[in-house]
Short mmCIF file of C-alpha atoms and ligand atoms in Angstrom, two decimals:
data_model
loop_
_atom_site.label_atom_id
_atom_site.label_comp_id
_atom_site.label_asym_id
_atom_site.label_seq_id
_atom_site.Cartn_x
_atom_site.Cartn_y
_atom_site.Cartn_z
CA MET A 1 0.26 -0.03 0.11
CA GLU A 2 0.95 3.52 -0.65
CA LYS A 3 2.95 5.89 1.94
CA THR A 4 3.71 9.34 1.86
CA PHE A 5 5.45 11.78 4.40
CA LEU A 6 3.35 14.72 6.06
CA MET A 7 4.88 16.85 8.48
CA VAL A 8 3.18 19.83 10.52
CA LYS A 9 5.16 22.55 10.20
CA PRO A 10 6.52 24.74 13.42
CA ASP A 11 3.73 27.01 12.61
CA GLY A 12 1.18 24.32 13.10
CA VAL A 13 2.90 23.10 16.21
CA GLN A 14 2.54 26.43 17.81
CA ARG A 15 -0.86 27.07 16.86
CA ASN A 16 -1.97 23.79 18.33
CA LEU A 17 -2.54 22.33 15.32
CA VAL A 18 -1.34 19.14 15.36
CA GLY A 19 -4.70 17.21 16.45
CA GLU A 20 -6.91 18.83 14.15
CA ILE A 21 -4.66 17.61 10.75
CA VAL A 22 -4.19 13.79 12.60
CA ARG A 23 -7.70 14.15 12.70
CA ARG A 24 -8.71 14.98 8.98
CA PHE A 25 -6.47 12.30 8.00
CA GLU A 26 -8.01 9.73 9.91
CA SER A 27 -11.19 10.67 9.10
CA LYS A 28 -10.42 10.35 5.79
CA GLY A 29 -9.44 6.72 6.24
CA PHE A 30 -6.06 6.44 5.90
CA LYS A 31 -4.01 5.09 8.36
CA LEU A 32 -1.15 6.31 10.68
CA VAL A 33 2.24 3.91 10.21
CA GLY A 34 4.78 6.71 12.10
CA ALA A 35 4.94 9.75 13.83
CA LYS A 36 7.28 11.39 15.80
CA LEU A 37 7.81 15.51 17.34
CA MET A 38 10.93 16.79 16.92
CA VAL A 39 13.28 20.04 15.90
CA ILE A 40 14.72 19.32 12.81
CA SER A 41 18.47 20.16 11.92
CA ASP A 42 20.28 22.54 9.69
CA ASP A 43 21.35 19.83 7.56
CA LEU A 44 18.57 17.81 7.55
CA ALA A 45 16.48 21.10 6.28
CA LYS A 46 18.87 21.65 3.50
CA THR A 47 18.57 18.07 2.24
CA HIS A 48 14.89 17.66 2.54
CA TYR A 49 14.19 20.93 0.90
CA GLY A 50 17.33 20.80 -1.55
CA GLU A 51 15.63 20.51 -4.39
CA HIS A 52 15.06 24.74 -3.44
CA LYS A 53 18.37 25.46 -2.76
CA GLU A 54 18.96 28.04 -5.74
CA ARG A 55 15.48 29.90 -5.07
CA PRO A 56 15.39 33.00 -3.09
CA PHE A 57 13.64 31.82 0.06
CA PHE A 58 15.94 28.85 1.11
CA GLY A 59 17.41 30.58 3.32
CA GLU A 60 14.49 31.67 4.96
CA LEU A 61 12.97 28.24 4.22
CA VAL A 62 15.47 26.17 6.15
CA ASP A 63 15.43 29.20 9.10
CA PHE A 64 11.85 28.39 9.54
CA ILE A 65 11.41 25.10 9.23
CA THR A 66 14.09 24.70 12.03
CA SER A 67 12.89 27.25 14.17
CA GLY A 68 10.84 24.86 16.28
CA PRO A 69 9.30 21.63 16.90
CA VAL A 70 7.70 19.33 13.83
CA PHE A 71 5.13 16.47 13.67
CA ALA A 72 6.32 14.06 11.79
CA MET A 73 3.95 11.42 10.03
CA ALA A 74 3.90 8.72 8.02
CA TRP A 75 0.67 7.79 6.41
CA GLU A 76 -0.55 5.09 4.18
CA GLY A 77 -3.82 4.22 2.05
CA GLU A 78 -4.77 4.30 -1.34
CA ASN A 79 -3.80 6.80 -3.35
CA VAL A 80 -1.92 8.35 -0.23
CA ILE A 81 0.71 11.16 -1.87
CA THR A 82 -2.08 12.75 -4.20
CA SER A 83 -5.14 12.52 -2.03
CA ALA A 84 -2.87 14.45 1.13
CA ARG A 85 -1.68 17.14 -1.26
CA ASP A 86 -5.59 17.94 -2.45
CA MET A 87 -6.66 17.90 1.21
CA MET A 88 -3.47 20.07 1.99
CA GLY A 89 -4.23 22.68 -0.67
CA LYS A 90 -1.95 25.10 -2.77
CA THR A 91 1.52 26.36 -1.72
CA ASN A 92 -0.26 29.83 -1.26
CA PRO A 93 -2.77 29.89 1.38
CA LEU A 94 -4.52 32.54 -0.87
CA GLU A 95 -4.92 30.37 -3.66
CA ALA A 96 -5.72 27.29 -1.16
CA VAL A 97 -9.42 26.64 -1.36
CA SER A 98 -11.39 26.36 1.62
CA GLY A 99 -11.93 22.84 2.88
CA THR A 100 -8.27 22.65 2.65
CA ILE A 101 -5.91 22.43 5.37
CA ARG A 102 -3.94 25.64 4.29
CA GLY A 103 -7.29 26.92 3.04
CA ASP A 104 -8.52 27.17 6.42
CA PHE A 105 -5.35 27.83 8.46
CA GLY A 106 -2.90 29.12 6.32
CA MET A 107 -2.38 33.02 5.52
CA THR A 108 1.08 33.41 4.12
CA VAL A 109 3.32 31.08 1.47
CA GLY A 110 6.39 31.38 4.19
CA LYS A 111 4.09 29.73 7.03
CA ASN A 112 1.27 27.12 5.41
CA ILE A 113 1.13 24.86 8.17
CA ILE A 114 1.81 21.28 6.87
CA HIS A 115 4.58 19.51 4.31
CA GLY A 116 3.52 17.10 2.02
CA SER A 117 5.25 14.52 -0.67
CA ASP A 118 4.45 15.42 -4.11
CA SER A 119 5.47 12.67 -5.50
CA ALA A 120 6.41 8.63 -5.05
CA GLU A 121 9.95 9.51 -5.76
CA SER A 122 9.87 12.20 -3.05
CA ALA A 123 7.90 10.03 -0.38
CA GLU A 124 10.46 7.05 -0.50
CA ARG A 125 12.87 9.54 -0.16
CA GLU A 126 11.30 11.49 2.72
CA LEU A 127 10.27 8.79 4.42
CA LYS A 128 13.90 7.43 4.36
CA LEU A 129 15.17 11.01 5.51
CA PHE A 130 13.02 11.32 8.74
CA PHE A 131 11.95 8.02 9.91
CA GLY A 132 14.28 4.26 10.42
CA GLU A 133 13.36 1.53 9.37
CA ASN A 134 11.75 0.61 13.07
CA GLU A 135 10.10 3.72 13.61
CA LEU A 136 7.67 2.84 10.78
CA THR A 137 4.60 0.33 12.07
CA SER A 138 2.46 -2.13 10.17
CA TYR A 139 -0.74 -3.25 11.53
CA VAL A 140 -4.26 -3.86 10.03
CA LYS A 141 -7.63 -1.81 10.81
CA GLN A 142 -10.45 -2.94 11.71
CA ASP A 143 -12.48 -0.31 9.52
CA SER A 144 -9.95 -1.09 6.42
CA ASP A 145 -13.32 -2.91 4.90
CA TRP A 146 -15.24 -0.24 5.65
CA ILE A 147 -12.87 2.38 3.61
CA TYR A 148 -12.29 -0.05 0.32
P1 RTP B 201 6.26 22.15 0.83
O1 RTP B 201 7.41 21.40 0.11
O2 RTP B 201 6.55 22.38 2.24
O3 RTP B 201 5.14 20.79 1.15
O4 RTP B 201 5.30 22.84 -0.33
P2 RTP B 201 5.15 22.61 -1.49
O5 RTP B 201 5.52 21.26 -2.14
O6 RTP B 201 3.67 23.19 -1.74
O7 RTP B 201 5.75 23.89 -2.21
P3 RTP B 201 7.51 23.93 -2.91
O8 RTP B 201 7.20 24.22 -4.15
O9 RTP B 201 7.94 22.43 -2.32
O10 RTP B 201 8.08 25.17 -1.57
C1 RTP B 201 8.37 24.46 -0.28
C2 RTP B 201 7.96 25.71 0.33
O11 RTP B 201 8.61 26.70 0.11
C3 RTP B 201 8.05 27.52 0.60
N1 RTP B 201 8.17 28.96 -0.34
N2 RTP B 201 7.96 30.15 -0.67
N3 RTP B 201 7.99 32.70 -0.80
C4 RTP B 201 7.73 32.21 -2.07
O12 RTP B 201 7.79 32.42 -2.94
C5 RTP B 201 8.09 30.49 -1.75
N4 RTP B 201 7.72 29.38 -2.31
C6 RTP B 201 7.74 28.40 -1.53
C7 RTP B 201 6.69 27.47 0.88
O13 RTP B 201 6.64 27.06 2.66
C8 RTP B 201 6.59 25.93 0.40
O14 RTP B 201 5.73 24.90 1.23
MG1 MG B 202 7.26 20.57 -1.97
#
């Protein structure tokens, strides 16, 4: 089954949105298979956001993502990568529609609450960056028959 990496960013943690965000993915029917509260190191931030290293906002992005604890999560489910990106909404909360996480809780592009892997390749790379093999669990959920 497909897995993705999602992370409540420091603004989301400070604004007490961890529970709300977990609830949305749980309610949708996805399965939480790993989670931890952590402070990202400068090195990890630069590797994680490596694709943006030439962009003018890279320094600010690294400073922000390392500025406080994040809540890192691994979620599993059918098409979870694309579906989670839809549930997050567009990168700029101004363009994110209501009903999405960024549309409902975000105000500016620099503080947009949540990160989510944007492809199967990113998901695999980011899950490996943030979680050791023994930190992800595999289990059967009783409600699966009612979701699929
Ligand atoms: P993320 O990686 O955090 O899930 O966000 P994303 O895929 O929706 O957007 P991406 O293009 O990967 O950009 C990563 C983060 O950089 C910040 N950003 N700032 N000032 C700007 O124009 C600008 N553009 C992007 C955002 O915080 C974005 O989430
Ligand atoms: Mg991205």
